Coordinates of C-alpha atoms in Angstrom, one line a residue:
X1 CA 6.5 30.6 -129.1
X2 CA 7.1 32.3 -125.8
X3 CA 9.1 29.4 -124.4
X4 CA 11.4 29.5 -127.5
X5 CA 11.8 33.3 -127.1
X6 CA 12.6 32.8 -123.4
X7 CA 15.1 30.1 -124.2
X8 CA 16.9 32.2 -126.8
X9 CA 17.0 35.2 -124.5
X10 CA 18.5 33.1 -121.7
X11 CA 21.0 31.5 -124.0
X12 CA 22.2 34.9 -125.3
X13 CA 22.4 36.1 -121.7
X14 CA 24.4 33.1 -120.7
X15 CA 26.7 33.4 -123.7
X16 CA 27.3 37.1 -122.8
X17 CA 28.4 36.3 -119.2
X18 CA 30.4 33.2 -120.2
X19 CA 32.4 35.1 -122.8
X20 CA 33.3 38.2 -120.8
X21 CA 37.0 37.3 -120.7
X22 CA 37.4 35.6 -124.1
X23 CA 38.2 37.1 -127.4
X24 CA 38.9 40.6 -128.6
X25 CA 37.5 43.6 -126.8
X26 CA 35.0 44.4 -129.5
X27 CA 33.6 40.8 -129.4
X28 CA 33.3 40.9 -125.6
X29 CA 31.4 44.2 -125.9
X30 CA 29.1 42.7 -128.5
X31 CA 28.4 39.7 -126.3
X32 CA 27.6 42.0 -123.3
X33 CA 25.2 44.0 -125.4
X34 CA 23.6 41.1 -127.1
X35 CA 22.5 39.3 -123.9
X36 CA 20.3 42.1 -122.5
X37 CA 19.2 43.0 -126.0
X38 CA 17.9 39.5 -126.5
X39 CA 16.1 39.6 -123.1
X40 CA 14.6 43.0 -123.9
X41 CA 13.4 41.8 -127.4
X42 CA 11.8 38.7 -125.9
X43 CA 10.0 40.8 -123.3
X44 CA 8.8 43.3 -125.9
X45 CA 7.4 40.6 -128.1
X46 CA 5.5 39.0 -125.3
X47 CA 4.2 42.3 -124.0
X48 CA 3.1 43.3 -127.5
X49 CA 0.9 40.2 -127.5
X50 CA -0.7 40.7 -124.1
X51 CA -0.7 44.5 -123.9
X52 CA -0.1 44.5 -120.2
X53 CA 2.1 47.6 -120.3
X54 CA 0.8 49.6 -123.3
X55 CA 3.4 52.4 -122.9
X56 CA 6.9 52.8 -121.5
X57 CA 5.4 55.1 -118.9
X58 CA 3.1 52.3 -117.7
X59 CA 6.1 49.9 -117.5
X60 CA 8.0 52.5 -115.4
X61 CA 5.0 53.2 -113.2
X62 CA 4.5 56.8 -114.3
X63 CA 1.2 58.3 -113.1
X64 CA -1.6 58.2 -115.6
X65 CA -3.3 61.4 -116.9
X66 CA -5.3 62.9 -114.1
X67 CA -3.8 60.6 -111.4
X68 CA -3.4 62.1 -108.0
X69 CA -2.3 61.0 -104.6
X70 CA -4.6 59.3 -102.1
X71 CA -4.7 62.6 -100.1
X72 CA -5.7 64.7 -103.1
X73 CA -8.3 62.3 -104.2
X74 CA -9.9 62.3 -100.7
X75 CA -9.9 66.1 -100.9
X76 CA -11.6 65.9 -104.3
X77 CA -14.3 63.6 -102.9
X78 CA -15.0 66.0 -100.0
X79 CA -14.8 69.2 -102.0
X80 CA -17.4 71.1 -104.0
X81 CA -15.2 72.2 -106.9
X82 CA -15.2 71.2 -110.6
X83 CA -12.6 68.6 -111.4
X84 CA -10.3 68.7 -114.4
X85 CA -11.8 67.9 -117.8
X86 CA -10.5 64.3 -117.6
X87 CA -11.7 63.8 -114.1
X88 CA -9.4 62.6 -111.3
X89 CA -8.0 59.1 -110.6
X90 CA -6.2 57.9 -107.5
X91 CA -5.7 55.2 -104.9
X92 CA -8.0 54.4 -102.0
X93 CA -8.1 51.8 -99.4
X94 CA -11.4 50.0 -99.0
X95 CA -11.3 48.3 -95.6
X96 CA -12.6 44.8 -95.2
X97 CA -14.6 45.9 -92.1
X98 CA -14.5 42.4 -90.5
X99 CA -15.2 40.6 -93.8
X100 CA -12.3 38.1 -93.3
X101 CA -10.4 39.5 -96.3
X102 CA -7.0 41.2 -96.6
X103 CA -7.7 44.0 -99.1
X104 CA -5.2 45.5 -101.5
X105 CA -5.1 49.1 -102.8
X106 CA -8.1 50.0 -104.9
X107 CA -8.5 53.0 -107.3
X108 CA -11.3 55.4 -108.0
X109 CA -12.0 57.6 -111.1
X110 CA -14.2 60.6 -110.5
X111 CA -15.9 62.2 -113.5
X112 CA -15.4 65.9 -114.2
X113 CA -18.9 66.8 -112.8
X114 CA -18.6 64.7 -109.7
X115 CA -18.8 67.7 -107.4
X116 CA -21.3 69.7 -109.5
X117 CA -24.2 67.2 -109.3
X118 CA -25.8 65.4 -106.3
X119 CA -23.8 62.3 -105.5
X120 CA -26.8 60.3 -104.4
X121 CA -27.9 58.9 -107.7
X122 CA -24.7 58.8 -109.6
X123 CA -24.1 55.5 -111.6
X124 CA -21.2 53.3 -110.4
X125 CA -19.0 50.8 -112.3
X126 CA -16.9 48.3 -110.2
X127 CA -14.1 46.7 -112.2
X128 CA -12.5 43.4 -111.4
X129 CA -9.2 42.2 -112.9
X130 CA -7.8 38.8 -113.6
X131 CA -4.9 36.7 -112.3
X132 CA -2.2 37.9 -111.9
X133 CA -3.3 41.4 -111.7
X134 CA -3.9 44.6 -109.7
X135 CA -6.8 47.0 -109.4
X136 CA -4.9 49.5 -111.5
X137 CA -4.8 47.1 -114.5
X138 CA -8.1 48.4 -115.7
X139 CA -6.8 51.9 -115.8
X140 CA -3.4 51.1 -117.3
X141 CA -4.1 48.2 -119.7
X142 CA -7.8 47.9 -119.9
X143 CA -8.6 51.5 -121.0
X144 CA -11.3 52.1 -118.4
X145 CA -10.3 55.7 -117.8
X146 CA -10.1 56.4 -121.5
X147 CA -13.5 55.0 -122.1
X148 CA -15.0 56.9 -119.1
X149 CA -13.3 60.1 -120.1
X150 CA -14.6 59.8 -123.7
X151 CA -18.1 59.2 -122.4
X152 CA -17.8 62.3 -120.1
X153 CA -16.6 64.4 -123.0
X154 CA -19.8 63.8 -124.9
X155 CA -22.1 64.0 -121.9
X156 CA -21.3 67.3 -120.3
X157 CA -18.7 66.0 -117.9
X158 CA -21.0 63.4 -116.4
X159 CA -20.1 59.7 -116.4
X160 CA -20.3 56.7 -114.0
X161 CA -17.9 56.7 -111.1
X162 CA -15.4 53.9 -111.6
X163 CA -14.2 51.9 -108.6
X164 CA -11.4 49.5 -109.5
X165 CA -11.1 46.7 -107.0
X166 CA -8.6 43.8 -106.6
X167 CA -10.9 40.9 -105.7
X168 CA -8.0 38.7 -104.9
X169 CA -6.2 40.9 -102.3
X170 CA -2.8 40.5 -104.0
X171 CA -1.5 40.1 -107.5
X172 CA -1.0 36.3 -107.7
X173 CA -3.7 35.2 -105.3
X174 CA -6.9 33.5 -106.5
X175 CA -10.2 33.8 -104.7
X176 CA -12.6 33.4 -107.6
X177 CA -14.7 35.9 -105.6
X178 CA -15.9 33.3 -103.2
X179 CA -15.9 32.9 -99.4
X180 CA -13.4 30.1 -98.9
X181 CA -10.1 29.3 -97.3
X182 CA -8.5 31.7 -99.8
X183 CA -10.4 34.6 -98.2
X184 CA -13.9 36.0 -97.8
X185 CA -13.9 37.7 -101.2
X186 CA -17.6 37.5 -101.8
X187 CA -18.4 39.1 -98.5
X188 CA -15.9 41.8 -99.2
X189 CA -17.3 42.6 -102.6
X190 CA -21.0 42.5 -101.6
X191 CA -20.7 44.1 -98.1
X192 CA -17.5 46.1 -97.6
X193 CA -17.2 47.6 -101.0
X194 CA -20.8 48.7 -101.4
X195 CA -20.8 50.1 -97.9
X196 CA -17.6 52.1 -98.7
X197 CA -19.2 53.5 -101.9
X198 CA -22.3 54.6 -100.1
X199 CA -20.5 56.0 -97.1
X200 CA -17.5 57.7 -98.6
X201 CA -18.8 58.6 -102.1
X202 CA -22.3 59.3 -100.9
X203 CA -23.9 57.2 -103.7
X204 CA -27.1 55.4 -102.8
X205 CA -27.3 51.7 -103.7
X206 CA -29.4 51.3 -106.9
X207 CA -28.9 48.0 -108.8
X208 CA -30.0 49.5 -112.1
X209 CA -27.3 52.1 -111.8
X210 CA -24.6 49.9 -110.4
X211 CA -22.6 47.7 -112.8
X212 CA -19.7 45.2 -112.8
X213 CA -17.0 44.9 -115.5
X214 CA -14.5 42.0 -115.4
X215 CA -11.9 40.4 -117.5
X216 CA -10.7 36.8 -117.3
X217 CA -11.2 35.7 -113.6
X218 CA -12.7 39.1 -113.1
X219 CA -15.2 38.2 -115.9
X220 CA -16.1 35.0 -114.1
X221 CA -16.6 37.1 -110.9
X222 CA -18.8 39.7 -112.6
X223 CA -21.2 37.0 -113.8
X224 CA -21.1 35.1 -110.5
X225 CA -21.7 38.2 -108.4
X226 CA -24.6 39.4 -110.5
X227 CA -26.5 36.1 -110.5
X228 CA -25.7 35.3 -106.9
X229 CA -26.5 38.7 -105.4
X230 CA -28.6 40.6 -107.9
X231 CA -29.8 43.1 -105.3
X232 CA -26.4 44.9 -105.8
X233 CA -25.5 44.9 -109.4
X234 CA -28.1 45.1 -112.2
X235 CA -25.6 45.2 -115.1
X236 CA -22.5 43.3 -115.8
X237 CA -19.9 42.8 -118.5
X238 CA -18.1 39.5 -118.6
X239 CA -15.0 39.6 -120.9
X240 CA -13.6 36.1 -121.5
X241 CA -14.6 34.7 -118.1
X242 CA -15.0 31.0 -117.2
X243 CA -18.2 29.1 -117.0
X244 CA -17.7 28.7 -113.2
X245 CA -15.1 29.3 -110.5
X246 CA -11.9 27.5 -111.5
X247 CA -8.9 27.2 -109.2
X248 CA -5.5 25.8 -110.0
X249 CA -4.2 24.3 -113.3
X250 CA -7.1 22.9 -115.2
X251 CA -9.4 23.5 -112.2
X252 CA -7.7 20.7 -110.2
X253 CA -8.0 22.4 -106.9
X254 CA -11.5 23.9 -107.4
X255 CA -13.6 21.4 -105.4
X256 CA -11.0 20.9 -102.6
X257 CA -9.7 24.5 -102.1
X258 CA -12.8 26.6 -102.9
X259 CA -15.6 24.2 -101.7
X260 CA -13.9 21.9 -99.1
X261 CA -14.9 18.9 -101.2
X262 CA -18.6 19.8 -100.9
X263 CA -20.2 19.2 -104.3
X264 CA -23.5 20.6 -103.3
X265 CA -21.9 23.9 -102.3
X266 CA -20.0 23.9 -105.6
X267 CA -23.2 23.5 -107.5
X268 CA -24.8 26.4 -105.6
X269 CA -22.0 28.7 -106.9
X270 CA -22.2 27.5 -110.5
X271 CA -23.6 30.4 -112.7
X272 CA -24.9 28.0 -115.3
X273 CA -26.9 26.1 -112.8
X274 CA -28.2 29.3 -111.2
X275 CA -29.3 30.6 -114.6
X276 CA -31.0 27.3 -115.3
X277 CA -33.0 27.4 -112.1
X278 CA -33.7 31.2 -111.7
X279 CA -35.2 34.0 -113.7
X280 CA -33.3 37.3 -114.0
X281 CA -35.5 39.7 -116.0
X282 CA -34.0 42.6 -114.0
X283 CA -30.4 41.9 -115.1
X284 CA -28.7 43.3 -118.2
X285 CA -25.7 41.3 -119.4
X286 CA -22.8 41.9 -121.8
X287 CA -20.5 39.0 -122.9
X288 CA -17.4 39.3 -125.0
X289 CA -14.6 37.0 -126.2
X290 CA -11.9 36.9 -128.8
X291 CA -12.3 34.4 -131.6
X292 CA -8.8 33.2 -131.0
X293 CA -9.2 32.9 -127.3
X294 CA -9.1 29.1 -126.9
X295 CA -11.9 27.8 -124.7
X296 CA -13.5 31.2 -123.9
X297 CA -14.6 31.8 -127.5
X298 CA -16.7 28.7 -127.1
X299 CA -18.0 29.1 -123.5
X300 CA -19.0 32.8 -123.6
X301 CA -21.7 32.3 -126.3
X302 CA -23.1 29.4 -124.2
X303 CA -23.2 31.7 -121.2
X304 CA -24.8 34.4 -123.2
X305 CA -27.5 31.9 -124.4
X306 CA -28.1 30.7 -120.8
X307 CA -28.4 34.3 -119.7
X308 CA -31.0 35.1 -122.4
X309 CA -33.0 32.0 -121.5
X310 CA -32.9 33.1 -117.8
X311 CA -34.6 36.3 -118.9
X312 CA -31.7 38.7 -119.0
X313 CA -31.3 41.3 -121.7
X314 CA -28.1 40.2 -123.5
X315 CA -25.6 42.0 -125.6
X316 CA -22.6 40.2 -127.2
X317 CA -19.3 41.0 -128.8
X318 CA -17.4 38.4 -130.7
X319 CA -14.3 39.7 -132.6
X320 CA -10.8 38.6 -133.5
X321 CA -8.5 38.5 -130.5
X322 CA -6.8 36.4 -127.9
X323 CA -7.0 36.2 -124.1
X324 CA -5.2 39.5 -123.7
X325 CA -5.6 43.0 -122.3
X326 CA -5.5 44.2 -125.9
X327 CA -8.8 42.4 -126.6
X328 CA -10.2 43.4 -123.2
X329 CA -9.5 47.1 -124.0
X330 CA -11.0 46.7 -127.5
X331 CA -14.2 45.0 -126.1
X332 CA -14.6 47.7 -123.5
X333 CA -14.3 50.5 -126.0
X334 CA -16.9 48.8 -128.2
X335 CA -19.4 48.0 -125.4
X336 CA -18.9 50.9 -122.9
X337 CA -21.3 53.3 -124.6
X338 CA -24.3 51.0 -124.3
X339 CA -23.2 49.8 -120.9
X340 CA -22.8 53.4 -119.6
X341 CA -26.1 54.4 -121.2
X342 CA -28.1 51.8 -119.2
X343 CA -26.4 52.9 -116.0
X344 CA -27.1 56.6 -116.7
X345 CA -30.7 56.1 -117.6
X346 CA -31.6 53.0 -115.6
X347 CA -33.1 51.6 -118.8
X348 CA -32.2 48.9 -121.2
X349 CA -30.6 49.7 -124.6
X350 CA -31.6 47.5 -127.5
X351 CA -28.8 45.2 -128.7

Protein backbone atom coordinates (compact mmCIF):
# COMPACT_ATOMS: atom_id res chain seq x y z
CA UNK A 1 0.00 0.00 0.00
CA UNK A 2 2.80 2.40 0.88
CA UNK A 3 4.56 1.70 -2.43
CA UNK A 4 1.36 2.57 -4.29
CA UNK A 5 0.92 5.75 -2.26
CA UNK A 6 4.50 6.74 -2.94
CA UNK A 7 4.16 6.07 -6.66
CA UNK A 8 0.95 8.14 -6.89
CA UNK A 9 2.57 11.00 -4.97
CA UNK A 10 5.64 10.98 -7.20
CA UNK A 11 3.47 10.81 -10.33
CA UNK A 12 1.45 13.83 -9.18
CA UNK A 13 4.63 15.70 -8.35
CA UNK A 14 6.12 14.89 -11.75
CA UNK A 15 2.91 15.91 -13.51
CA UNK A 16 2.96 19.21 -11.65
CA UNK A 17 6.48 20.08 -12.77
CA UNK A 18 6.08 18.81 -16.32
CA UNK A 19 2.93 20.87 -16.84
CA UNK A 20 4.13 24.18 -15.46
CA UNK A 21 4.14 25.85 -18.87
CA UNK A 22 1.17 24.12 -20.48
CA UNK A 23 -2.53 25.01 -20.36
CA UNK A 24 -4.50 27.85 -18.78
CA UNK A 25 -3.21 29.62 -15.71
CA UNK A 26 -5.82 28.01 -13.44
CA UNK A 27 -4.83 24.54 -14.65
CA UNK A 28 -1.15 25.24 -14.10
CA UNK A 29 -1.91 26.47 -10.58
CA UNK A 30 -3.94 23.34 -9.85
CA UNK A 31 -1.07 21.15 -11.04
CA UNK A 32 1.41 23.00 -8.85
CA UNK A 33 -0.82 22.55 -5.79
CA UNK A 34 -1.76 18.95 -6.55
CA UNK A 35 1.82 17.67 -6.55
CA UNK A 36 2.82 18.74 -3.02
CA UNK A 37 -0.68 17.91 -1.78
CA UNK A 38 -0.35 14.33 -3.02
CA UNK A 39 3.07 13.98 -1.38
CA UNK A 40 1.72 15.42 1.87
CA UNK A 41 -1.29 13.11 1.79
CA UNK A 42 0.91 10.06 1.27
CA UNK A 43 3.17 11.13 4.12
CA UNK A 44 0.22 11.67 6.47
CA UNK A 45 -1.27 8.25 5.68
CA UNK A 46 2.04 6.48 6.32
CA UNK A 47 2.71 8.45 9.51
CA UNK A 48 -0.82 7.77 10.77
CA UNK A 49 0.01 4.06 10.50
CA UNK A 50 3.38 4.15 12.28
CA UNK A 51 2.72 7.06 14.65
CA UNK A 52 6.33 8.25 14.52
CA UNK A 53 5.30 11.93 14.67
CA UNK A 54 2.13 11.96 16.80
CA UNK A 55 1.72 15.75 16.54
CA UNK A 56 2.65 18.57 14.19
CA UNK A 57 4.89 19.90 16.94
CA UNK A 58 6.78 16.62 17.03
CA UNK A 59 7.27 16.76 13.25
CA UNK A 60 8.58 20.32 13.46
CA UNK A 61 10.85 19.47 16.37
CA UNK A 62 9.09 21.63 18.96
CA UNK A 63 10.15 21.00 22.58
CA UNK A 64 8.02 18.57 24.54
CA UNK A 65 6.26 19.68 27.74
CA UNK A 66 8.85 20.09 30.47
CA UNK A 67 11.76 19.90 28.00
CA UNK A 68 14.76 22.06 28.86
CA UNK A 69 18.25 22.62 27.54
CA UNK A 70 21.23 20.50 28.49
CA UNK A 71 22.50 23.30 30.73
CA UNK A 72 19.19 23.65 32.61
CA UNK A 73 18.87 19.90 33.05
CA UNK A 74 22.39 19.73 34.48
CA UNK A 75 21.41 22.50 36.90
CA UNK A 76 18.27 20.59 37.90
CA UNK A 77 20.34 17.49 38.61
CA UNK A 78 22.72 19.44 40.81
CA UNK A 79 20.08 21.60 42.56
CA UNK A 80 17.95 20.87 45.63
CA UNK A 81 14.70 22.45 44.47
CA UNK A 82 11.34 20.96 43.59
CA UNK A 83 10.90 20.40 39.87
CA UNK A 84 7.72 21.28 37.94
CA UNK A 85 4.69 18.96 38.36
CA UNK A 86 5.51 17.20 35.11
CA UNK A 87 9.18 16.76 35.96
CA UNK A 88 11.95 17.89 33.61
CA UNK A 89 13.25 16.35 30.45
CA UNK A 90 16.34 17.23 28.44
CA UNK A 91 19.40 16.06 26.53
CA UNK A 92 22.59 14.70 28.02
CA UNK A 93 25.75 13.25 26.57
CA UNK A 94 26.79 9.96 28.13
CA UNK A 95 30.44 9.48 27.16
CA UNK A 96 31.70 6.12 26.00
CA UNK A 97 34.64 6.32 28.43
CA UNK A 98 36.87 4.13 26.29
CA UNK A 99 34.12 1.65 25.49
CA UNK A 100 34.88 1.69 21.75
CA UNK A 101 31.53 3.23 20.88
CA UNK A 102 30.53 6.56 19.32
CA UNK A 103 27.58 7.73 21.43
CA UNK A 104 24.69 9.88 20.28
CA UNK A 105 22.72 12.31 22.40
CA UNK A 106 20.71 10.70 25.19
CA UNK A 107 17.77 12.16 27.13
CA UNK A 108 16.83 12.05 30.79
CA UNK A 109 13.48 12.61 32.50
CA UNK A 110 13.59 13.59 36.15
CA UNK A 111 10.46 13.04 38.28
CA UNK A 112 9.01 16.04 40.15
CA UNK A 113 10.39 14.87 43.51
CA UNK A 114 13.88 14.10 42.19
CA UNK A 115 15.48 16.77 44.36
CA UNK A 116 13.28 16.21 47.41
CA UNK A 117 14.23 12.60 48.11
CA UNK A 118 17.62 10.90 48.45
CA UNK A 119 18.89 9.92 45.01
CA UNK A 120 20.69 6.83 46.19
CA UNK A 121 17.84 4.35 45.93
CA UNK A 122 15.72 5.89 43.19
CA UNK A 123 14.47 3.41 40.56
CA UNK A 124 15.78 3.78 37.01
CA UNK A 125 14.34 2.92 33.60
CA UNK A 126 16.65 2.76 30.59
CA UNK A 127 14.83 2.89 27.25
CA UNK A 128 16.15 1.56 23.95
CA UNK A 129 14.71 2.43 20.57
CA UNK A 130 14.58 0.57 17.27
CA UNK A 131 16.06 1.10 13.81
CA UNK A 132 15.95 3.74 12.49
CA UNK A 133 15.52 5.77 15.60
CA UNK A 134 16.88 8.22 18.13
CA UNK A 135 16.87 8.28 21.91
CA UNK A 136 14.11 10.90 21.90
CA UNK A 137 11.69 8.54 20.11
CA UNK A 138 10.52 7.10 23.41
CA UNK A 139 9.56 10.57 24.59
CA UNK A 140 7.98 11.76 21.35
CA UNK A 141 6.38 8.64 19.88
CA UNK A 142 6.52 6.05 22.64
CA UNK A 143 4.82 8.00 25.41
CA UNK A 144 7.48 7.31 28.03
CA UNK A 145 7.18 10.77 29.59
CA UNK A 146 3.38 10.64 29.57
CA UNK A 147 3.42 7.26 31.33
CA UNK A 148 6.03 8.45 33.83
CA UNK A 149 4.21 11.69 34.55
CA UNK A 150 0.93 9.83 35.07
CA UNK A 151 2.65 7.54 37.55
CA UNK A 152 4.22 10.49 39.38
CA UNK A 153 0.84 12.26 39.56
CA UNK A 154 -0.61 9.37 41.54
CA UNK A 155 2.48 8.74 43.69
CA UNK A 156 3.22 12.11 45.22
CA UNK A 157 5.65 13.23 42.52
CA UNK A 158 7.80 10.13 42.80
CA UNK A 159 8.56 7.94 39.78
CA UNK A 160 11.50 6.11 38.21
CA UNK A 161 14.12 8.28 36.54
CA UNK A 162 14.02 7.60 32.79
CA UNK A 163 17.28 7.49 30.82
CA UNK A 164 16.67 7.31 27.07
CA UNK A 165 19.68 5.92 25.22
CA UNK A 166 20.43 5.36 21.55
CA UNK A 167 22.09 1.96 21.60
CA UNK A 168 23.15 2.31 17.95
CA UNK A 169 24.99 5.62 18.10
CA UNK A 170 23.15 7.08 15.11
CA UNK A 171 19.69 6.79 13.62
CA UNK A 172 20.28 4.27 10.82
CA UNK A 173 23.04 2.23 12.43
CA UNK A 174 22.52 -1.30 13.79
CA UNK A 175 24.57 -2.74 16.64
CA UNK A 176 22.00 -5.19 18.07
CA UNK A 177 23.57 -4.11 21.39
CA UNK A 178 26.59 -6.37 20.83
CA UNK A 179 30.34 -5.80 20.81
CA UNK A 180 31.19 -6.21 17.13
CA UNK A 181 32.72 -4.43 14.17
CA UNK A 182 29.63 -2.17 14.30
CA UNK A 183 30.70 -0.82 17.70
CA UNK A 184 31.12 -1.87 21.32
CA UNK A 185 27.46 -1.29 22.18
CA UNK A 186 27.24 -3.96 24.88
CA UNK A 187 30.20 -2.51 26.72
CA UNK A 188 28.71 0.97 26.41
CA UNK A 189 25.33 -0.10 27.79
CA UNK A 190 26.69 -2.26 30.61
CA UNK A 191 29.65 -0.11 31.66
CA UNK A 192 29.52 3.50 30.47
CA UNK A 193 25.79 4.09 30.91
CA UNK A 194 25.49 2.57 34.43
CA UNK A 195 28.66 4.41 35.50
CA UNK A 196 27.19 7.70 34.29
CA UNK A 197 23.90 7.04 36.11
CA UNK A 198 25.63 6.34 39.41
CA UNK A 199 28.18 9.15 39.08
CA UNK A 200 26.04 11.98 37.67
CA UNK A 201 22.58 11.11 39.00
CA UNK A 202 23.87 9.69 42.28
CA UNK A 203 21.77 6.53 42.02
CA UNK A 204 23.28 3.33 43.36
CA UNK A 205 23.20 0.22 41.22
CA UNK A 206 20.40 -2.09 42.35
CA UNK A 207 19.18 -4.64 39.77
CA UNK A 208 15.73 -4.97 41.36
CA UNK A 209 15.24 -1.22 40.93
CA UNK A 210 16.79 -0.87 37.48
CA UNK A 211 14.77 -1.80 34.40
CA UNK A 212 15.01 -1.87 30.61
CA UNK A 213 12.27 -0.99 28.13
CA UNK A 214 12.78 -1.56 24.41
CA UNK A 215 10.77 -1.61 21.19
CA UNK A 216 11.69 -3.55 18.03
CA UNK A 217 15.50 -3.87 17.98
CA UNK A 218 15.40 -2.16 21.37
CA UNK A 219 13.14 -4.97 22.57
CA UNK A 220 15.63 -7.55 21.34
CA UNK A 221 18.32 -5.66 23.25
CA UNK A 222 16.32 -5.44 26.47
CA UNK A 223 15.94 -9.22 26.58
CA UNK A 224 19.54 -9.83 25.56
CA UNK A 225 21.05 -7.43 28.09
CA UNK A 226 18.91 -8.81 30.91
CA UNK A 227 19.83 -12.46 30.36
CA UNK A 228 23.45 -11.74 29.46
CA UNK A 229 24.24 -9.35 32.33
CA UNK A 230 21.56 -9.82 34.97
CA UNK A 231 23.64 -8.07 37.64
CA UNK A 232 22.55 -4.74 36.13
CA UNK A 233 18.90 -4.94 35.16
CA UNK A 234 16.43 -7.02 37.12
CA UNK A 235 13.36 -6.02 35.06
CA UNK A 236 12.82 -5.70 31.34
CA UNK A 237 10.01 -5.00 28.91
CA UNK A 238 10.43 -6.43 25.40
CA UNK A 239 7.96 -4.93 22.93
CA UNK A 240 8.02 -6.72 19.58
CA UNK A 241 11.66 -7.72 19.70
CA UNK A 242 13.31 -10.52 17.73
CA UNK A 243 14.28 -13.93 19.09
CA UNK A 244 17.99 -13.13 18.69
CA UNK A 245 20.28 -10.45 17.22
CA UNK A 246 19.36 -9.97 13.58
CA UNK A 247 21.46 -7.88 11.17
CA UNK A 248 20.60 -6.94 7.61
CA UNK A 249 17.62 -7.93 5.44
CA UNK A 250 16.36 -11.26 6.69
CA UNK A 251 19.35 -11.56 9.00
CA UNK A 252 21.68 -12.20 6.04
CA UNK A 253 24.61 -10.39 7.66
CA UNK A 254 24.14 -11.53 11.25
CA UNK A 255 26.78 -14.25 11.41
CA UNK A 256 29.33 -12.42 9.26
CA UNK A 257 29.02 -8.87 10.59
CA UNK A 258 28.08 -9.36 14.22
CA UNK A 259 29.94 -12.58 15.00
CA UNK A 260 32.78 -12.73 12.45
CA UNK A 261 31.46 -16.08 11.17
CA UNK A 262 31.90 -17.62 14.62
CA UNK A 263 28.84 -19.80 15.23
CA UNK A 264 29.87 -20.62 18.79
CA UNK A 265 29.95 -16.92 19.64
CA UNK A 266 26.59 -16.43 17.95
CA UNK A 267 25.10 -19.20 20.08
CA UNK A 268 26.53 -17.59 23.22
CA UNK A 269 24.52 -14.44 22.44
CA UNK A 270 21.25 -16.18 21.62
CA UNK A 271 18.66 -15.36 24.32
CA UNK A 272 16.66 -18.54 23.71
CA UNK A 273 19.73 -20.71 24.18
CA UNK A 274 20.72 -18.75 27.28
CA UNK A 275 17.25 -19.19 28.77
CA UNK A 276 17.37 -22.91 27.96
CA UNK A 277 20.63 -23.39 29.85
CA UNK A 278 20.33 -20.91 32.75
CA UNK A 279 17.89 -20.12 35.53
CA UNK A 280 16.72 -16.54 36.13
CA UNK A 281 14.45 -16.52 39.20
CA UNK A 282 15.63 -12.98 40.01
CA UNK A 283 14.42 -11.48 36.69
CA UNK A 284 10.96 -10.07 36.02
CA UNK A 285 9.98 -9.99 32.36
CA UNK A 286 7.26 -8.26 30.36
CA UNK A 287 6.59 -9.23 26.73
CA UNK A 288 4.24 -7.48 24.31
CA UNK A 289 3.36 -7.79 20.63
CA UNK A 290 0.60 -6.69 18.29
CA UNK A 291 -1.60 -9.44 16.88
CA UNK A 292 -1.10 -8.02 13.38
CA UNK A 293 2.67 -7.72 13.80
CA UNK A 294 3.79 -10.38 11.35
CA UNK A 295 6.42 -12.65 12.90
CA UNK A 296 6.63 -10.92 16.25
CA UNK A 297 3.14 -11.96 17.27
CA UNK A 298 4.41 -15.54 16.98
CA UNK A 299 7.89 -15.25 18.48
CA UNK A 300 7.06 -13.09 21.52
CA UNK A 301 4.79 -15.74 23.13
CA UNK A 302 7.55 -18.31 22.58
CA UNK A 303 10.08 -16.01 24.27
CA UNK A 304 7.65 -15.45 27.13
CA UNK A 305 7.26 -19.21 27.58
CA UNK A 306 11.04 -19.68 27.49
CA UNK A 307 11.44 -16.97 30.12
CA UNK A 308 8.86 -18.58 32.40
CA UNK A 309 10.55 -21.97 32.03
CA UNK A 310 13.85 -20.31 32.97
CA UNK A 311 12.33 -19.17 36.24
CA UNK A 312 11.41 -15.58 35.43
CA UNK A 313 8.19 -14.00 36.58
CA UNK A 314 6.47 -13.18 33.26
CA UNK A 315 3.73 -10.71 32.32
CA UNK A 316 2.39 -10.60 28.76
CA UNK A 317 0.32 -8.25 26.64
CA UNK A 318 -1.11 -9.43 23.33
CA UNK A 319 -3.50 -6.97 21.67
CA UNK A 320 -4.52 -5.78 18.22
CA UNK A 321 -1.75 -3.77 16.60
CA UNK A 322 1.08 -3.68 14.10
CA UNK A 323 4.83 -3.15 14.39
CA UNK A 324 4.40 0.56 15.04
CA UNK A 325 5.04 3.20 17.64
CA UNK A 326 1.28 3.39 18.08
CA UNK A 327 1.30 -0.15 19.47
CA UNK A 328 4.49 0.45 21.47
CA UNK A 329 2.85 3.44 23.14
CA UNK A 330 -0.30 1.45 23.83
CA UNK A 331 1.68 -1.45 25.32
CA UNK A 332 3.70 0.88 27.54
CA UNK A 333 0.58 2.60 28.85
CA UNK A 334 -0.91 -0.78 29.71
CA UNK A 335 2.17 -2.32 31.30
CA UNK A 336 3.93 0.65 32.88
CA UNK A 337 1.99 0.62 36.17
CA UNK A 338 3.03 -2.94 37.04
CA UNK A 339 6.54 -2.34 35.69
CA UNK A 340 7.02 0.84 37.73
CA UNK A 341 5.51 -0.78 40.83
CA UNK A 342 8.14 -3.53 40.84
CA UNK A 343 10.91 -0.95 40.46
CA UNK A 344 9.53 1.23 43.24
CA UNK A 345 9.06 -1.63 45.69
CA UNK A 346 11.71 -4.08 44.57
CA UNK A 347 9.07 -6.81 44.63
CA UNK A 348 7.15 -8.75 42.03
CA UNK A 349 3.59 -7.84 41.12
CA UNK A 350 1.27 -10.76 40.32
CA UNK A 351 0.38 -10.98 36.63
